Amino acid sequence: MKSKSIILALAVLIMAFSITAIAAESASVGDYTFDIPDDYKSIDITDTQATLEKDDTHAIVVIFADSVSSSEDAKSNLESKGYTYIGQNSYDANGYSVNQQNFEKNDLTVYSYDFKMKDGKYCIITYTIPSSEQPGENDDNPVTDIIKSLK
């Protein structure tokens, strides 16, 4: 009977360590916290933004701001820097109405997401990947993972 108790205790400990090992790393930016997507690491975190990187061609920047310029102003700003506008999409994620604008430059695609937080501040997320790749749909997109994990 004692050996069964020891085996059960060991099994519980192994499960506890396994659960801990798969817990996502999180980032705190000002008053907000979110999970860092798999395969990404934080490069720089300040009170207003976090820069995450997977490698030289995969990056995510998460910015929290009191205000943002209009989507049209953001589009004009990027176009003035040589980015080519390739489309736009709007959708709901985790209770947020997300606006997504897509741009290309130098064999990279930049997906820019912006939405108003529940406290009135704005979140802007840029996701940069090689133009040969697709960003993934909903659950396969690391930006969706960030939005779903926002606290």
PDB file of C-alpha atoms in Angstrom:
ATOM      1  CA  MET A   1       0.000   0.000   0.000  1.00  0.00           C
ATOM      2  CA  LYS A   2       2.839   2.375   0.852  1.00  0.00           C
ATOM      3  CA  SER A   3       4.477   1.794  -2.564  1.00  0.00           C
ATOM      4  CA  LYS A   4       1.199   2.705  -4.306  1.00  0.00           C
ATOM      5  CA  SER A   5       1.105   5.987  -2.379  1.00  0.00           C
ATOM      6  CA  ILE A   6       4.671   6.775  -3.391  1.00  0.00           C
ATOM      7  CA  ILE A   7       3.943   5.990  -7.050  1.00  0.00           C
ATOM      8  CA  LEU A   8       0.806   8.149  -6.955  1.00  0.00           C
ATOM      9  CA  ALA A   9       2.754  11.029  -5.362  1.00  0.00           C
ATOM     10  CA  LEU A  10       5.466  10.753  -8.017  1.00  0.00           C
ATOM     11  CA  ALA A  11       2.842  10.738 -10.783  1.00  0.00           C
ATOM     12  CA  VAL A  12       1.258  13.899  -9.358  1.00  0.00           C
ATOM     13  CA  LEU A  13       4.686  15.613  -9.171  1.00  0.00           C
ATOM     14  CA  ILE A  14       5.502  14.650 -12.756  1.00  0.00           C
ATOM     15  CA  MET A  15       2.161  16.072 -13.925  1.00  0.00           C
ATOM     16  CA  ALA A  16       2.752  19.293 -11.984  1.00  0.00           C
ATOM     17  CA  PHE A  17       6.205  19.769 -13.532  1.00  0.00           C
ATOM     18  CA  SER A  18       4.809  19.004 -17.000  1.00  0.00           C
ATOM     19  CA  ILE A  19       2.094  21.648 -16.646  1.00  0.00           C
ATOM     20  CA  THR A  20       4.642  24.194 -15.431  1.00  0.00           C
ATOM     21  CA  ALA A  21       6.963  23.424 -18.337  1.00  0.00           C
ATOM     22  CA  ILE A  22       4.304  24.164 -20.967  1.00  0.00           C
ATOM     23  CA  ALA A  23       3.119  27.439 -19.431  1.00  0.00           C
ATOM     24  CA  ALA A  24       3.648  30.319 -21.838  1.00  0.00           C
ATOM     25  CA  GLU A  25       6.118  33.078 -21.121  1.00  0.00           C
ATOM     26  CA  SER A  26       4.397  36.412 -20.664  1.00  0.00           C
ATOM     27  CA  ALA A  27       5.341  40.046 -21.174  1.00  0.00           C
ATOM     28  CA  SER A  28       4.207  43.026 -19.104  1.00  0.00           C
ATOM     29  CA  VAL A  29       3.966  46.411 -20.794  1.00  0.00           C
ATOM     30  CA  GLY A  30       2.686  49.171 -18.541  1.00  0.00           C
ATOM     31  CA  ASP A  31      -0.638  47.957 -17.109  1.00  0.00           C
ATOM     32  CA  TYR A  32      -0.998  45.129 -19.654  1.00  0.00           C
ATOM     33  CA  THR A  33       0.202  41.535 -19.786  1.00  0.00           C
ATOM     34  CA  PHE A  34       0.066  39.080 -22.677  1.00  0.00           C
ATOM     35  CA  ASP A  35       1.524  35.711 -23.602  1.00  0.00           C
ATOM     36  CA  ILE A  36       4.576  35.668 -25.846  1.00  0.00           C
ATOM     37  CA  PRO A  37       3.807  33.414 -28.839  1.00  0.00           C
ATOM     38  CA  ASP A  38       5.645  30.111 -29.236  1.00  0.00           C
ATOM     39  CA  ASP A  39       9.122  30.406 -30.808  1.00  0.00           C
ATOM     40  CA  TYR A  40       9.308  34.160 -30.078  1.00  0.00           C
ATOM     41  CA  LYS A  41      11.469  35.849 -27.446  1.00  0.00           C
ATOM     42  CA  SER A  42      11.296  39.334 -26.021  1.00  0.00           C
ATOM     43  CA  ILE A  43      14.021  41.631 -27.320  1.00  0.00           C
ATOM     44  CA  ASP A  44      13.000  44.883 -25.651  1.00  0.00           C
ATOM     45  CA  ILE A  45      10.179  45.827 -23.285  1.00  0.00           C
ATOM     46  CA  THR A  46       9.372  49.359 -22.102  1.00  0.00           C
ATOM     47  CA  ASP A  47       6.358  50.959 -20.378  1.00  0.00           C
ATOM     48  CA  THR A  48       4.618  51.434 -23.742  1.00  0.00           C
ATOM     49  CA  GLN A  49       5.835  48.684 -26.079  1.00  0.00           C
ATOM     50  CA  ALA A  50       7.338  45.226 -26.459  1.00  0.00           C
ATOM     51  CA  THR A  51       9.472  43.979 -29.300  1.00  0.00           C
ATOM     52  CA  LEU A  52       9.421  40.229 -29.912  1.00  0.00           C
ATOM     53  CA  GLU A  53      11.530  38.314 -32.386  1.00  0.00           C
ATOM     54  CA  LYS A  54      11.629  34.795 -33.766  1.00  0.00           C
ATOM     55  CA  ASP A  55      14.564  35.399 -36.146  1.00  0.00           C
ATOM     56  CA  ASP A  56      15.831  38.106 -38.529  1.00  0.00           C
ATOM     57  CA  THR A  57      12.662  38.053 -40.662  1.00  0.00           C
ATOM     58  CA  HIS A  58       9.926  37.386 -38.071  1.00  0.00           C
ATOM     59  CA  ALA A  59       9.127  40.152 -35.589  1.00  0.00           C
ATOM     60  CA  ILE A  60       6.196  41.447 -33.583  1.00  0.00           C
ATOM     61  CA  VAL A  61       5.944  44.874 -31.958  1.00  0.00           C
ATOM     62  CA  VAL A  62       3.121  45.500 -29.465  1.00  0.00           C
ATOM     63  CA  ILE A  63       2.436  49.155 -28.607  1.00  0.00           C
ATOM     64  CA  PHE A  64      -0.043  50.630 -26.127  1.00  0.00           C
ATOM     65  CA  ALA A  65      -0.920  54.302 -26.699  1.00  0.00           C
ATOM     66  CA  ASP A  66      -3.351  56.935 -25.432  1.00  0.00           C
ATOM     67  CA  SER A  67      -4.352  57.794 -28.997  1.00  0.00           C
ATOM     68  CA  VAL A  68      -3.683  56.728 -32.568  1.00  0.00           C
ATOM     69  CA  SER A  69      -3.915  58.468 -35.873  1.00  0.00           C
ATOM     70  CA  SER A  70      -6.621  57.331 -38.232  1.00  0.00           C
ATOM     71  CA  SER A  71      -6.096  54.161 -40.267  1.00  0.00           C
ATOM     72  CA  GLU A  72      -5.840  56.370 -43.342  1.00  0.00           C
ATOM     73  CA  ASP A  73      -3.064  58.451 -41.717  1.00  0.00           C
ATOM     74  CA  ALA A  74      -1.199  55.279 -40.728  1.00  0.00           C
ATOM     75  CA  LYS A  75      -1.524  53.996 -44.297  1.00  0.00           C
ATOM     76  CA  SER A  76      -0.222  57.286 -45.740  1.00  0.00           C
ATOM     77  CA  ASN A  77       2.685  57.282 -43.281  1.00  0.00           C
ATOM     78  CA  LEU A  78       3.833  53.785 -44.275  1.00  0.00           C
ATOM     79  CA  GLU A  79       3.361  54.491 -47.984  1.00  0.00           C
ATOM     80  CA  SER A  80       5.548  57.597 -47.617  1.00  0.00           C
ATOM     81  CA  LYS A  81       8.285  55.303 -46.249  1.00  0.00           C
ATOM     82  CA  GLY A  82       8.178  53.102 -49.329  1.00  0.00           C
ATOM     83  CA  TYR A  83       5.706  50.431 -48.186  1.00  0.00           C
ATOM     84  CA  THR A  84       3.151  49.194 -50.708  1.00  0.00           C
ATOM     85  CA  TYR A  85      -0.405  48.867 -49.408  1.00  0.00           C
ATOM     86  CA  ILE A  86      -1.795  45.408 -50.294  1.00  0.00           C
ATOM     87  CA  GLY A  87      -5.083  45.216 -48.412  1.00  0.00           C
ATOM     88  CA  GLN A  88      -7.144  45.580 -45.285  1.00  0.00           C
ATOM     89  CA  ASN A  89      -9.396  43.450 -43.102  1.00  0.00           C
ATOM     90  CA  SER A  90     -11.545  43.985 -40.014  1.00  0.00           C
ATOM     91  CA  TYR A  91     -12.608  41.307 -37.563  1.00  0.00           C
ATOM     92  CA  ASP A  92     -13.492  40.645 -33.921  1.00  0.00           C
ATOM     93  CA  ALA A  93     -11.046  38.940 -31.564  1.00  0.00           C
ATOM     94  CA  ASN A  94     -11.502  38.480 -27.825  1.00  0.00           C
ATOM     95  CA  GLY A  95     -14.179  41.181 -27.731  1.00  0.00           C
ATOM     96  CA  TYR A  96     -12.074  43.719 -29.653  1.00  0.00           C
ATOM     97  CA  SER A  97     -12.905  45.170 -33.067  1.00  0.00           C
ATOM     98  CA  VAL A  98      -9.571  44.775 -34.864  1.00  0.00           C
ATOM     99  CA  ASN A  99      -8.529  46.699 -37.978  1.00  0.00           C
ATOM    100  CA  GLN A 100      -5.753  45.033 -40.001  1.00  0.00           C
ATOM    101  CA  GLN A 101      -3.764  46.743 -42.770  1.00  0.00           C
ATOM    102  CA  ASN A 102      -1.203  44.881 -44.890  1.00  0.00           C
ATOM    103  CA  PHE A 103       1.935  46.295 -46.518  1.00  0.00           C
ATOM    104  CA  GLU A 104       4.966  44.979 -48.423  1.00  0.00           C
ATOM    105  CA  LYS A 105       8.538  46.209 -48.720  1.00  0.00           C
ATOM    106  CA  ASN A 106      11.844  44.482 -49.495  1.00  0.00           C
ATOM    107  CA  ASP A 107      10.424  40.931 -49.603  1.00  0.00           C
ATOM    108  CA  LEU A 108       8.746  41.410 -46.210  1.00  0.00           C
ATOM    109  CA  THR A 109       5.060  41.754 -45.409  1.00  0.00           C
ATOM    110  CA  VAL A 110       4.013  43.955 -42.493  1.00  0.00           C
ATOM    111  CA  TYR A 111       0.596  43.319 -40.974  1.00  0.00           C
ATOM    112  CA  SER A 112      -0.532  46.230 -38.817  1.00  0.00           C
ATOM    113  CA  TYR A 113      -3.363  45.595 -36.335  1.00  0.00           C
ATOM    114  CA  ASP A 114      -5.007  48.275 -34.196  1.00  0.00           C
ATOM    115  CA  PHE A 115      -7.911  48.278 -31.769  1.00  0.00           C
ATOM    116  CA  LYS A 116      -9.280  50.204 -28.807  1.00  0.00           C
ATOM    117  CA  MET A 117      -8.770  48.574 -25.405  1.00  0.00           C
ATOM    118  CA  LYS A 118     -11.571  48.373 -22.843  1.00  0.00           C
ATOM    119  CA  ASP A 119      -9.922  51.132 -20.774  1.00  0.00           C
ATOM    120  CA  GLY A 120      -9.911  53.538 -23.751  1.00  0.00           C
ATOM    121  CA  LYS A 121      -6.234  53.164 -24.692  1.00  0.00           C
ATOM    122  CA  TYR A 122      -5.185  51.745 -28.044  1.00  0.00           C
ATOM    123  CA  CYS A 123      -3.174  48.688 -28.936  1.00  0.00           C
ATOM    124  CA  ILE A 124      -1.158  48.583 -32.153  1.00  0.00           C
ATOM    125  CA  ILE A 125       0.530  45.329 -33.148  1.00  0.00           C
ATOM    126  CA  THR A 126       2.824  44.995 -36.144  1.00  0.00           C
ATOM    127  CA  TYR A 127       3.709  41.543 -37.392  1.00  0.00           C
ATOM    128  CA  THR A 128       6.524  41.231 -39.947  1.00  0.00           C
ATOM    129  CA  ILE A 129       7.193  38.047 -41.916  1.00  0.00           C
ATOM    130  CA  PRO A 130       8.747  37.132 -45.280  1.00  0.00           C
ATOM    131  CA  SER A 131       6.428  37.906 -48.215  1.00  0.00           C
ATOM    132  CA  SER A 132       6.617  34.230 -49.204  1.00  0.00           C
ATOM    133  CA  GLU A 133       4.732  33.267 -46.000  1.00  0.00           C
ATOM    134  CA  GLN A 134       1.123  33.736 -44.925  1.00  0.00           C
ATOM    135  CA  PRO A 135       0.304  35.137 -41.461  1.00  0.00           C
ATOM    136  CA  GLY A 136      -2.000  32.255 -40.527  1.00  0.00           C
ATOM    137  CA  GLU A 137      -5.701  32.403 -39.915  1.00  0.00           C
ATOM    138  CA  ASN A 138      -7.105  33.158 -36.461  1.00  0.00           C
ATOM    139  CA  ASP A 139      -5.732  30.478 -34.110  1.00  0.00           C
ATOM    140  CA  ASP A 140      -2.631  29.946 -36.275  1.00  0.00           C
ATOM    141  CA  ASN A 141      -1.692  33.628 -36.127  1.00  0.00           C
ATOM    142  CA  PRO A 142       0.594  34.705 -33.240  1.00  0.00           C
ATOM    143  CA  VAL A 143      -1.108  38.118 -33.148  1.00  0.00           C
ATOM    144  CA  THR A 144      -4.419  36.416 -32.364  1.00  0.00           C
ATOM    145  CA  ASP A 145      -2.642  34.567 -29.536  1.00  0.00           C
ATOM    146  CA  ILE A 146      -1.468  37.908 -28.118  1.00  0.00           C
ATOM    147  CA  ILE A 147      -4.927  39.482 -28.402  1.00  0.00           C
ATOM    148  CA  LYS A 148      -6.613  36.461 -26.778  1.00  0.00           C
ATOM    149  CA  SER A 149      -4.156  36.515 -23.859  1.00  0.00           C
ATOM    150  CA  LEU A 150      -4.314  40.282 -23.143  1.00  0.00           C
ATOM    151  CA  LYS A 151      -4.920  41.101 -19.501  1.00  0.00           C
TER     152      LYS A 151
END
